[in-house]
mmCIF file of C-alpha atoms in Angstrom:
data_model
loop_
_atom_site.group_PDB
_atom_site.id
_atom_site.type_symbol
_atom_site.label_atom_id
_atom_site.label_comp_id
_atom_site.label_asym_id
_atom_site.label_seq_id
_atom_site.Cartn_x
_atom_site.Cartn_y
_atom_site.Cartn_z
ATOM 1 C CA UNK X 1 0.000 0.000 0.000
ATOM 2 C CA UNK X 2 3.203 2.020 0.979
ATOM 3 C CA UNK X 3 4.077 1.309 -2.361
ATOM 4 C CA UNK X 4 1.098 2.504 -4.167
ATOM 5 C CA UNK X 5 0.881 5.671 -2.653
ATOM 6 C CA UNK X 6 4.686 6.414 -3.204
ATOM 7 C CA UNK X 7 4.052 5.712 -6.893
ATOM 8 C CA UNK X 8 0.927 7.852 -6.921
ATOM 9 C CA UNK X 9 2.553 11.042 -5.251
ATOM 10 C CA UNK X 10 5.629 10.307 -8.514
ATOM 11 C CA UNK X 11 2.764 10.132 -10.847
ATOM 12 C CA UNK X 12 1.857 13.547 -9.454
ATOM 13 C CA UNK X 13 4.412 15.226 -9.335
ATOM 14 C CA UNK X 14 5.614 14.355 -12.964
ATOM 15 C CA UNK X 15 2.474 16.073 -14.004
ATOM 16 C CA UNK X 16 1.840 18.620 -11.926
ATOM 17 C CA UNK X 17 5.661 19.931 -12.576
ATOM 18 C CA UNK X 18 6.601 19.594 -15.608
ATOM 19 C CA UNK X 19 10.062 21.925 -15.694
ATOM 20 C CA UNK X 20 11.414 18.949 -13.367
ATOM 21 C CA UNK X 21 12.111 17.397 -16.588
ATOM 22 C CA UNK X 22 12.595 19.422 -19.482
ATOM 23 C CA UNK X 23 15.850 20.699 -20.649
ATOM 24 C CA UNK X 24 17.433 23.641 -18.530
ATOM 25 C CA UNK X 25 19.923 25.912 -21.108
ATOM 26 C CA UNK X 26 22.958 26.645 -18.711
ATOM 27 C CA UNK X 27 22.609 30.082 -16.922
ATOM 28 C CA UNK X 28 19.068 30.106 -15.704
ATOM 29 C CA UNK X 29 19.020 32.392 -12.646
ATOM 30 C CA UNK X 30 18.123 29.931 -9.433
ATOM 31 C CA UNK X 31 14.650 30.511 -7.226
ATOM 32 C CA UNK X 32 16.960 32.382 -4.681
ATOM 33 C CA UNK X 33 18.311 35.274 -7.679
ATOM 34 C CA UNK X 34 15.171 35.751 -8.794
ATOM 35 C CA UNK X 35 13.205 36.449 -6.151
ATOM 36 C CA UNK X 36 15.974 38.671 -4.833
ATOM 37 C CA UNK X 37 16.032 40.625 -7.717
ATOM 38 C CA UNK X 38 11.898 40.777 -7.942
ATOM 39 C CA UNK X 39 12.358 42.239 -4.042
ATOM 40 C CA UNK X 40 13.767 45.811 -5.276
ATOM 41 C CA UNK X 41 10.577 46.281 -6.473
ATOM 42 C CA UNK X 42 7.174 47.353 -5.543
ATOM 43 C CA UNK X 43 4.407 45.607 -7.233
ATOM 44 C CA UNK X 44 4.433 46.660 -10.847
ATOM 45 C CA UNK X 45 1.238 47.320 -13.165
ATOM 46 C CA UNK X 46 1.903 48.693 -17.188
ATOM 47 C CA UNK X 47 0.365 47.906 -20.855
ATOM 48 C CA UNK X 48 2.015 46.254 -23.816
ATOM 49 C CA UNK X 49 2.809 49.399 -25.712
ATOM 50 C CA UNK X 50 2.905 50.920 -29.670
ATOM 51 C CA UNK X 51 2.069 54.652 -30.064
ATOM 52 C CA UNK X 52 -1.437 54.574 -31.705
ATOM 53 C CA UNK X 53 0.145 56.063 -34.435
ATOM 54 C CA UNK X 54 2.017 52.793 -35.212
ATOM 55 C CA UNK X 55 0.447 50.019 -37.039
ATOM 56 C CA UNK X 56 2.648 47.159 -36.567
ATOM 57 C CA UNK X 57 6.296 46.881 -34.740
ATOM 58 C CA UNK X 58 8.229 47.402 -38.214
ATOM 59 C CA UNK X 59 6.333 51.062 -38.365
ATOM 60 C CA UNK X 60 6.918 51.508 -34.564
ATOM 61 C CA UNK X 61 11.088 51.394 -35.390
ATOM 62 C CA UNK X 62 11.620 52.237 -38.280
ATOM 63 C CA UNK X 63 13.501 55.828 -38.880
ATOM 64 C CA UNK X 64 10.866 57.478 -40.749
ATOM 65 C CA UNK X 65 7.998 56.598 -38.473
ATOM 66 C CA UNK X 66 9.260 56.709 -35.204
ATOM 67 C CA UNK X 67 7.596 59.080 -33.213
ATOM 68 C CA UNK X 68 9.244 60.241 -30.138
ATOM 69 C CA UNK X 69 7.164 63.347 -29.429
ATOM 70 C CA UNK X 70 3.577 60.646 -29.085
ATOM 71 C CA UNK X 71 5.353 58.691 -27.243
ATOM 72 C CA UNK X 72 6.518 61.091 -24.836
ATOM 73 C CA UNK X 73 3.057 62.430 -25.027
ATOM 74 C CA UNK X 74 1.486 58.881 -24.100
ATOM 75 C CA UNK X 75 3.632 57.421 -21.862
ATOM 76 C CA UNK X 76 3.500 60.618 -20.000
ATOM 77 C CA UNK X 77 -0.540 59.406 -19.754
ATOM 78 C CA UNK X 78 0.514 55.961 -18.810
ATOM 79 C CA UNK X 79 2.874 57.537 -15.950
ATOM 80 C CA UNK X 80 -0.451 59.482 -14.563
ATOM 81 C CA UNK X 81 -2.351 55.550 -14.876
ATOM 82 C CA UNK X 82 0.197 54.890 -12.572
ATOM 83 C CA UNK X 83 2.124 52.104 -15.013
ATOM 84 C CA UNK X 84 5.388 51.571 -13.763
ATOM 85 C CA UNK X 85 6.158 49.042 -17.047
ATOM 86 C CA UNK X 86 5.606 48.302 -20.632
ATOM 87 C CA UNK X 87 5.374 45.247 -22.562
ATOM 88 C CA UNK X 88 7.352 46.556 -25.900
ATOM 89 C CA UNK X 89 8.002 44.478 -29.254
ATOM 90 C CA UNK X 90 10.881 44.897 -31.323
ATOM 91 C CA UNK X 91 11.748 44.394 -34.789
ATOM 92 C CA UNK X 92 14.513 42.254 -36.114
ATOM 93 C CA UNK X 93 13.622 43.352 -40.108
ATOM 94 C CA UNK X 94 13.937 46.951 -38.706
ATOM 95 C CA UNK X 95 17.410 45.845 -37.574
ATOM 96 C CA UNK X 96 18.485 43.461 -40.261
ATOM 97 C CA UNK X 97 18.482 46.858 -42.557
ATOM 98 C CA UNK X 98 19.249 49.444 -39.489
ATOM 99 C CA UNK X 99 20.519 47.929 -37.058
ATOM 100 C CA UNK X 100 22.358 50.904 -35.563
ATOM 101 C CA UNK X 101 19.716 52.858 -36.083
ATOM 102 C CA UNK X 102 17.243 50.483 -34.207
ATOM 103 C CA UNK X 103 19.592 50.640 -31.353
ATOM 104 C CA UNK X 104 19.756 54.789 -31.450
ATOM 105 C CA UNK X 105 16.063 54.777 -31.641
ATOM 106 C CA UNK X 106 15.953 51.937 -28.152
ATOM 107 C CA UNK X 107 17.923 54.289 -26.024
ATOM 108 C CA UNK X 108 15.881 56.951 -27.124
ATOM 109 C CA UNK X 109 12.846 55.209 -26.230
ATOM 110 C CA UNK X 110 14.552 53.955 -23.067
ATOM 111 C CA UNK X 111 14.889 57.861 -21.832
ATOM 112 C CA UNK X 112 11.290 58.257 -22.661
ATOM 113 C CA UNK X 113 10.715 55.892 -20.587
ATOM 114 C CA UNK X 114 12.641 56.532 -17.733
ATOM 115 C CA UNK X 115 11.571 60.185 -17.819
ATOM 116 C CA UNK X 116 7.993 58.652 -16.566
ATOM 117 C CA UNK X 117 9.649 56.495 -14.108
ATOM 118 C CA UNK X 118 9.158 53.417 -16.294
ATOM 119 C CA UNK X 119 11.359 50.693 -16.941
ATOM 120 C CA UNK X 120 10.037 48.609 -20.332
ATOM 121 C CA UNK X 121 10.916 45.396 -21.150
ATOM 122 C CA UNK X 122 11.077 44.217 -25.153
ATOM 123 C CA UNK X 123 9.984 41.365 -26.869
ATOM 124 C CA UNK X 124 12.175 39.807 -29.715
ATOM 125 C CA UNK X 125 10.351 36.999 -31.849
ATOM 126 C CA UNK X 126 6.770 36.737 -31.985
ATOM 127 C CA UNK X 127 4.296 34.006 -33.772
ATOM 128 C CA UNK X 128 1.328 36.276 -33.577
ATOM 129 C CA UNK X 129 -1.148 37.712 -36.458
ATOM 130 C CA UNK X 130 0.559 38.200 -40.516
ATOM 131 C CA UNK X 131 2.945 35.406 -41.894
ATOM 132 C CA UNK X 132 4.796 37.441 -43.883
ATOM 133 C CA UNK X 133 6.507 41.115 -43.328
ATOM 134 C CA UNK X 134 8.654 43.815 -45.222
ATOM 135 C CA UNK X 135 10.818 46.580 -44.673
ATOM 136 C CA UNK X 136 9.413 50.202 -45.376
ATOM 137 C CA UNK X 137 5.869 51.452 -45.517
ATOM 138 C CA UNK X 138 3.670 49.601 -43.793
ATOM 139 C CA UNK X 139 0.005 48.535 -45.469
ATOM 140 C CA UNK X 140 -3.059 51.021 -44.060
ATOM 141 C CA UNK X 141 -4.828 49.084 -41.422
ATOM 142 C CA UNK X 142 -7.798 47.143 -42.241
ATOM 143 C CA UNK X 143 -11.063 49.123 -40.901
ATOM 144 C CA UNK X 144 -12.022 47.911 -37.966
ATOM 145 C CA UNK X 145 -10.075 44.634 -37.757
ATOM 146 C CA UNK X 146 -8.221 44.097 -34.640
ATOM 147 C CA UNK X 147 -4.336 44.323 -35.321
ATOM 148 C CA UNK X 148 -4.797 43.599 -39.000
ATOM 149 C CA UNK X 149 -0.829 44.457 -39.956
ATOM 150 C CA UNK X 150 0.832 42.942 -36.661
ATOM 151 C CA UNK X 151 3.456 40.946 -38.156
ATOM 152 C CA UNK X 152 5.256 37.821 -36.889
ATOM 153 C CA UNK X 153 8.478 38.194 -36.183
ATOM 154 C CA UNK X 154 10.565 36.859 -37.972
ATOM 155 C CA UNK X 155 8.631 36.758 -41.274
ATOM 156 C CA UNK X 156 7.598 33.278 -42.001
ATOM 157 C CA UNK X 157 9.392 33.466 -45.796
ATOM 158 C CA UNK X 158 12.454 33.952 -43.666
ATOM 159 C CA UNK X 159 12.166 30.976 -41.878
ATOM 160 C CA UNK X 160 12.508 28.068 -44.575
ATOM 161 C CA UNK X 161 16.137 28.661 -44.780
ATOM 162 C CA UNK X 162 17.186 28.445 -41.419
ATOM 163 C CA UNK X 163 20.587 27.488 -42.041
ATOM 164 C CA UNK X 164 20.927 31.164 -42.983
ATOM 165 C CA UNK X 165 18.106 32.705 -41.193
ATOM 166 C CA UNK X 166 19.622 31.977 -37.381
ATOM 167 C CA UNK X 167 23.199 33.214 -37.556
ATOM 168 C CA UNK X 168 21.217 36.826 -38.474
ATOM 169 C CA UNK X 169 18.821 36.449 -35.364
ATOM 170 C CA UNK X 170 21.608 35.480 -33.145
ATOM 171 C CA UNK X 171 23.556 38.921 -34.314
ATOM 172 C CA UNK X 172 20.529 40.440 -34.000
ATOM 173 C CA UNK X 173 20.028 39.051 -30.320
ATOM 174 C CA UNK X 174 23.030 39.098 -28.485
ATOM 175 C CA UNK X 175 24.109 42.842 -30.704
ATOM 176 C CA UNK X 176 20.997 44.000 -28.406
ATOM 177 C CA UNK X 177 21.838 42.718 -25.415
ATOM 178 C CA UNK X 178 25.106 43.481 -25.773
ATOM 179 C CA UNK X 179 24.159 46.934 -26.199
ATOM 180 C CA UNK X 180 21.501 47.164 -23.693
ATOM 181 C CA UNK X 181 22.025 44.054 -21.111
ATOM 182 C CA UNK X 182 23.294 45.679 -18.344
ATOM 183 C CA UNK X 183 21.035 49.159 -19.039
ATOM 184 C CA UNK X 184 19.208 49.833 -15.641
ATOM 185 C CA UNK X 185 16.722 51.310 -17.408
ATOM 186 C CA UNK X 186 15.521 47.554 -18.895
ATOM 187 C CA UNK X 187 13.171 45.857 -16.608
ATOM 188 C CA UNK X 188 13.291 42.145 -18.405
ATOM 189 C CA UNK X 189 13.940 40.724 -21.230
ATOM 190 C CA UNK X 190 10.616 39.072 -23.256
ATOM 191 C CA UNK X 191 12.253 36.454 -25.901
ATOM 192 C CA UNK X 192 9.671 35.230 -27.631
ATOM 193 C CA UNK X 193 5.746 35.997 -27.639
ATOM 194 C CA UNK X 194 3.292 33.314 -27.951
ATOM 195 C CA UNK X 195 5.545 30.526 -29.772
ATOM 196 C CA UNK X 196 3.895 28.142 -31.514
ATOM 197 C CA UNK X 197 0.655 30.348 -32.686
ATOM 198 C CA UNK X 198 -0.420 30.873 -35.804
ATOM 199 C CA UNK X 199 -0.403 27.041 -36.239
ATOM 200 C CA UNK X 200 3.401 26.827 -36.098
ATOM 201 C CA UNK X 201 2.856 24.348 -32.947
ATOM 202 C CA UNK X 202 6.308 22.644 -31.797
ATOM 203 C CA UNK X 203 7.994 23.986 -35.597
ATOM 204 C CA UNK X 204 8.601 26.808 -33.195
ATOM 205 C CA UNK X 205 10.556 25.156 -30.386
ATOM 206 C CA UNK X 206 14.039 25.359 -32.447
ATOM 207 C CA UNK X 207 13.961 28.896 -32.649
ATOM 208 C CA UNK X 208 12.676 28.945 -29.008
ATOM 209 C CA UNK X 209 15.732 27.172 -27.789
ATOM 210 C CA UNK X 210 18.365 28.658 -29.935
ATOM 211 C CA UNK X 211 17.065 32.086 -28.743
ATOM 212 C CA UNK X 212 17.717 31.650 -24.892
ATOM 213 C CA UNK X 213 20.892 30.067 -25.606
ATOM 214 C CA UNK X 214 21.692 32.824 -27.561
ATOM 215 C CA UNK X 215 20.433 35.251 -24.682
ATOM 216 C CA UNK X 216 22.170 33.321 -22.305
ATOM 217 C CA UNK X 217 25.647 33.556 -23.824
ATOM 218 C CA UNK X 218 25.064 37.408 -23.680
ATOM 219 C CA UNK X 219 24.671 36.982 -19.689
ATOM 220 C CA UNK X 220 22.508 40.208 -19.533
ATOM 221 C CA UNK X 221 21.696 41.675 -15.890
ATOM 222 C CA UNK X 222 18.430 41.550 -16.430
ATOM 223 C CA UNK X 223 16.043 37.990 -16.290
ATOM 224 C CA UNK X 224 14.529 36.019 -19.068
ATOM 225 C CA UNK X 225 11.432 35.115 -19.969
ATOM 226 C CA UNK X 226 9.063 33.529 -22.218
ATOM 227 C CA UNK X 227 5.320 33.573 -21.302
ATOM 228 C CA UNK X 228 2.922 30.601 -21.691
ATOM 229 C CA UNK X 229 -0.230 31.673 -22.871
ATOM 230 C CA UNK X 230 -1.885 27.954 -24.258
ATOM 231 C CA UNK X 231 -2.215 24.617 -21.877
ATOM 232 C CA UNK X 232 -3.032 22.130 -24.467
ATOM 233 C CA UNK X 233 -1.352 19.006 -24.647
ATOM 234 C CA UNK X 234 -0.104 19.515 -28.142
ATOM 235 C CA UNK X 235 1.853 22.309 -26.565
ATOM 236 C CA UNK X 236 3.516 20.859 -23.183
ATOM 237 C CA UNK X 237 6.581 20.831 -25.145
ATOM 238 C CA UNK X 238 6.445 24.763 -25.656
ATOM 239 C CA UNK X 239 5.087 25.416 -22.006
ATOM 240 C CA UNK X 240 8.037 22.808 -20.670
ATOM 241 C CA UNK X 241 10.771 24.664 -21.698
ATOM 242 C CA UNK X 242 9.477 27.757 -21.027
ATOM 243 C CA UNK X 243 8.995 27.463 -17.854
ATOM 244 C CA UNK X 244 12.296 25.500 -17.329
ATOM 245 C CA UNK X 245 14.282 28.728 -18.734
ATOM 246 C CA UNK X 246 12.500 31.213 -17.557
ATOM 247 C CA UNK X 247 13.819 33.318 -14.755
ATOM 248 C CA UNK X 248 10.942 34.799 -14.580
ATOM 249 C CA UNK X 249 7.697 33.052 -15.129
ATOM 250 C CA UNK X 250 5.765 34.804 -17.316
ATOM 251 C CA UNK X 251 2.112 34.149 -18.861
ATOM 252 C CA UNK X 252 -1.129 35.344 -20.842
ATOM 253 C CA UNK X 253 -4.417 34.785 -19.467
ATOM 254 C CA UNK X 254 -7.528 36.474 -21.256
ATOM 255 C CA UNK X 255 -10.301 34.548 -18.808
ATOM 256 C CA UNK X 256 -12.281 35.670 -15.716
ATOM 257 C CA UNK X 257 -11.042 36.001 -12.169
ATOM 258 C CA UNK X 258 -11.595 32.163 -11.195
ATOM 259 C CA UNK X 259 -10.068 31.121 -13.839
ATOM 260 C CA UNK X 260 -6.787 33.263 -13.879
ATOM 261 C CA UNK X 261 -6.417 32.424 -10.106
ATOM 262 C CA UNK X 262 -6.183 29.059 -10.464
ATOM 263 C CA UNK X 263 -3.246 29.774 -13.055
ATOM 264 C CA UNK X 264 -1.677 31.940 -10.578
ATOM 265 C CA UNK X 265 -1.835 29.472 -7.933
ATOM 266 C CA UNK X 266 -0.544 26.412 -10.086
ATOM 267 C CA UNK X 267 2.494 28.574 -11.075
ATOM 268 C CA UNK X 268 3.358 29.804 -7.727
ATOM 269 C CA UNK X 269 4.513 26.115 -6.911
ATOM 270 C CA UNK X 270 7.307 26.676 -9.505
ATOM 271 C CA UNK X 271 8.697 29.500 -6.246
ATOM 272 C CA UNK X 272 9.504 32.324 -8.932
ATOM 273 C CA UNK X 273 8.103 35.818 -9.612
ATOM 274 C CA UNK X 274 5.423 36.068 -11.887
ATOM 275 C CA UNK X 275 4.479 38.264 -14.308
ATOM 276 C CA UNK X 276 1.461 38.486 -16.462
ATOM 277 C CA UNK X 277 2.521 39.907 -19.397
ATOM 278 C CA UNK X 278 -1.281 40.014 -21.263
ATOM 279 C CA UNK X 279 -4.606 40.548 -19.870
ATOM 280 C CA UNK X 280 -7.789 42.417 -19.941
ATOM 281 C CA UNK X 281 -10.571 41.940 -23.109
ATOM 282 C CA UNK X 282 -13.729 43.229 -21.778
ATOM 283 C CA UNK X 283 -15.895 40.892 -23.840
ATOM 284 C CA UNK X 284 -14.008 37.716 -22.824
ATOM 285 C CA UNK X 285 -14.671 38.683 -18.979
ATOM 286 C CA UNK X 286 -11.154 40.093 -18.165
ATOM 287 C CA UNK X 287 -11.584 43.117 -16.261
ATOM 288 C CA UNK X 288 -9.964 45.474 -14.385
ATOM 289 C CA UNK X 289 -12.087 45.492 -12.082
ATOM 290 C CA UNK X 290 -11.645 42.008 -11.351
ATOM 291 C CA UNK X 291 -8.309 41.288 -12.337
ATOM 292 C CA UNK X 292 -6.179 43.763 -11.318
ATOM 293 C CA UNK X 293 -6.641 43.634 -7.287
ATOM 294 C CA UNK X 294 -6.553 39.770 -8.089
ATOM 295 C CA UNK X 295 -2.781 40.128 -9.711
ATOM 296 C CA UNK X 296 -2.054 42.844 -6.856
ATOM 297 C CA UNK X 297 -2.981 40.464 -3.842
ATOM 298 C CA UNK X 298 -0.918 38.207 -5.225
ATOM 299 C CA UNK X 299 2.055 40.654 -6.414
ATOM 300 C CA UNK X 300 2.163 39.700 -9.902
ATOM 301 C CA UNK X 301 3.492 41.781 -12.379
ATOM 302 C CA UNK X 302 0.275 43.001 -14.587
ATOM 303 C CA UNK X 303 0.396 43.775 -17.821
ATOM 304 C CA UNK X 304 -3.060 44.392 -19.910
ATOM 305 C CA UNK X 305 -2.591 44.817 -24.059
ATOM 306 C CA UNK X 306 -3.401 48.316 -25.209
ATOM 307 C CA UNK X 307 -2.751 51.721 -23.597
ATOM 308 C CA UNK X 308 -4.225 54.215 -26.618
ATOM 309 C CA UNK X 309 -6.752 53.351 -29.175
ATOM 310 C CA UNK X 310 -5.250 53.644 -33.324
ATOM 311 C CA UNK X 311 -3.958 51.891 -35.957
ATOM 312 C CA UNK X 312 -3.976 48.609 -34.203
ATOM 313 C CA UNK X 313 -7.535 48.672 -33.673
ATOM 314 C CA UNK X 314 -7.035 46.618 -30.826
ATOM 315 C CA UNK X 315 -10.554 47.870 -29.560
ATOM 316 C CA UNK X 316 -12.144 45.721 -32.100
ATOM 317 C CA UNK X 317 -12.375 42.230 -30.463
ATOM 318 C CA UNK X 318 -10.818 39.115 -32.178
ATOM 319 C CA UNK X 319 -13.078 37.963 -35.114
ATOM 320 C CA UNK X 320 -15.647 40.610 -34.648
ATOM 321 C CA UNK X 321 -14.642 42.912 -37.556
ATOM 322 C CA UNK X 322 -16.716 46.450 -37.855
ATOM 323 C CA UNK X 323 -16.111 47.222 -41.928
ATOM 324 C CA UNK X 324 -17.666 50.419 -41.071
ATOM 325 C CA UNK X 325 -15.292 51.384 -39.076
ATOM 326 C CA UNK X 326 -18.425 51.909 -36.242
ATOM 327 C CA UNK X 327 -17.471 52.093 -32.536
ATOM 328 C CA UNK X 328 -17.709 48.196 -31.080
ATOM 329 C CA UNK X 329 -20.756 47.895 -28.227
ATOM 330 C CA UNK X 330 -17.621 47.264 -25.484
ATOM 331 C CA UNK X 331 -13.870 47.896 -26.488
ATOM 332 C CA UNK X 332 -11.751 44.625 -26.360
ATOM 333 C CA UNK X 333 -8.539 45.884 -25.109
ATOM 334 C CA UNK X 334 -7.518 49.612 -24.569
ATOM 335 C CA UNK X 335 -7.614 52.208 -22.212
ATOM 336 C CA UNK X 336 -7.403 55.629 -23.891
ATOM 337 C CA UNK X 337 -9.068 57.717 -26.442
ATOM 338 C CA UNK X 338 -6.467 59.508 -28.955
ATOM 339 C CA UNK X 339 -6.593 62.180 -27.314
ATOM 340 C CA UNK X 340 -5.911 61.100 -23.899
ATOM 341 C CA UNK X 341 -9.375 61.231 -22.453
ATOM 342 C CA UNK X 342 -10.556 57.787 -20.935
ATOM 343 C CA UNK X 343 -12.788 55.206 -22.438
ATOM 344 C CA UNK X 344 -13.958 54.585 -19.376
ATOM 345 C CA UNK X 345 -13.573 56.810 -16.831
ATOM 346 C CA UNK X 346 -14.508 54.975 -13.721
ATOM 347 C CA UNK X 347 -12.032 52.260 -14.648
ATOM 348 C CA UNK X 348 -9.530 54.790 -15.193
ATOM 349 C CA UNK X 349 -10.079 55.753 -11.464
ATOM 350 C CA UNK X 350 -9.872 52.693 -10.359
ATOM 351 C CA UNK X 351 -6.766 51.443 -11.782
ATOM 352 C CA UNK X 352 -5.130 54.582 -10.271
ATOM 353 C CA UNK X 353 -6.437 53.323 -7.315
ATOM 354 C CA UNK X 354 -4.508 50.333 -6.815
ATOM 355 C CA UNK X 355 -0.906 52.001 -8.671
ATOM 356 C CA UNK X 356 -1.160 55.332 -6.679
#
């Protein structure tokens, strides 16, 4: 019976913690560094960020439509919210043809940022929305589609030759943090968002791994992470190694309040920080409201997607297109009207609430 129950509790375990067995890339901060380094800091609350101006990450960086003056103007709204971080994605077309200018335009952003007390962190590869992506003007966005010209990153044309496409992404990496691994003014690095999306399943887990063994090389004084955002069992592969390289467990949850504390509680076992890097759709039942004082009790970094309505359209839910371009009966994500003024203003007052 001794026996049984023995084998029962291994049984367990093996499922219920996963990283026990998945492959570790050399490096990894331990519990003990990373909760040490989370201590410096209050609890944190912030937005994934583009200027509304910006339709896609390639128009966000590149020299002719980067925008400093918005997004001095907007982060300076997002320092009243109360935001202490952003959620920001980078562009490795925008640095395969610029890359010093790419870096220029980072530390520019970076004073921005610290200017209204924030400290970002930036996303490199991404496996979200378009397949394929160019470098210079960026397609119009669709009316009233919800991030119609987001690109993945890198382009999936790019990606059939990998033999030639990964020595670029690792200069493209490590030149980056190189350049901006031991800035104080970087909260965390964000490797890759949402791998295997877009139906690119475990295909993704090469680039995945090559990418935090390229980070890791760089030894940056900031963490790692990669965020899981979809427990399926076609992805425990993904979510394994993720959360076996992350020094930082980070993950997406769009669902209500029961749900997401269930998540929280299952991934406090692993004894790291945590950090959710994307909440908050209105019409999914992610709310403020509910969410926010949930992610504060149990000091996790929280991140919702959107700060200001535009180009994006990220107010427009997913799969509910308006062709007319007419105002959706809820906004999905976002906070802010162009010009500043809240969608919302209750919620406005209450997320100052809880960051003030």
């Amino acid at each position: 019976m001794k026996r049984l129950r023995l084998l029962l509790i291994i049984v367990c375990l093996f499922f219920s913690f996963p990283t026990m067995f998945a492959e570790t890339i050399a490096g990894r901060w331990t519990v003990e560094k990373a909760n040490k380094w989370y201590t410096q800091y209050p609890w944190m609350a912030g937005c994934d960020y583009i200027p509304a101006n910006a339709d896609n990450q390639i128009e966000m960086w590149s020299e002719t439509t980067y925008d400093h003056a918005t997004i001095d103007k907007e982060l300076g709204w997002a320092e009243q919210l109360g935001f202490k971080t952003l959620r920001v994605f980078l562009s490795s077309i925008v640095y395969a043809h610029d890359p010093q200018g790419l870096k220029t335009r980072m530390d520019d952003f970076l004073s921005i940022c610290a200017s209204h007390g924030i400290k970002p962190m930036f996303v490199f590869f991404d496996d979200c929305w378009n397949a394929v992506s160019a470098y210079g003007p960026q397609p119009q966005p669709l009316t009233g589609v919800h991030n119609s010209q987001w690109v993945q990153d890198p382009s999936c044309d790019l990606r059939l030759d990998t033999t030639k496409l990964y020595p670029q992404l690792m200069r493209y990496v490590q030149d980056i943090l190189t350049t901006f691994g031991h800035d104080s003014r970087v909260l965390m690095w964000d490797l890759y968002n949402e791998p295997g999306n877009s139906h690119h399943g475990t295909t993704s887990l090469p680039l995945l791994r090559n990418v935090f063994i390229w980070a890791r090389q760089c030894q940056p004084t900031q963490p790692l992470t990669a965020g899981i955002w979809r427990e399926t069992d076609d992805f425990k592969p993904l979510n394994d190694f993720q959360l076996s390289n992350s020094d930082i467990i980070s993950y997406h949850d769009y669902h209500d309040s029961i749900h997401h504390e269930q998540e929280i509680k299952k991934l406090q076992a692993l004894g790291r920080p945590l950090a959710c890097t994307e909440y908050m759709a209105r019409t999914q039942g992610s709310f403020f409201r509910t969410i926010m004082p949930l992610l504060k009790r149990h000091h996790v970094i929280a991140i919702n997607w959107g700060l200001v309505t535009g180009k994006t359209n990220t107010r427009y839910a997913w799969g509910d297109p308006h062709p007319d371009g007419s105002e959706p009966d809820v906004w999905f994500h976002d906070i802010l009207r162009p010009d500043g003024s809240p969608y919302l203003p209750k919620e406005v007052e209450f997320i100052k609430s809880l960051t003030h």
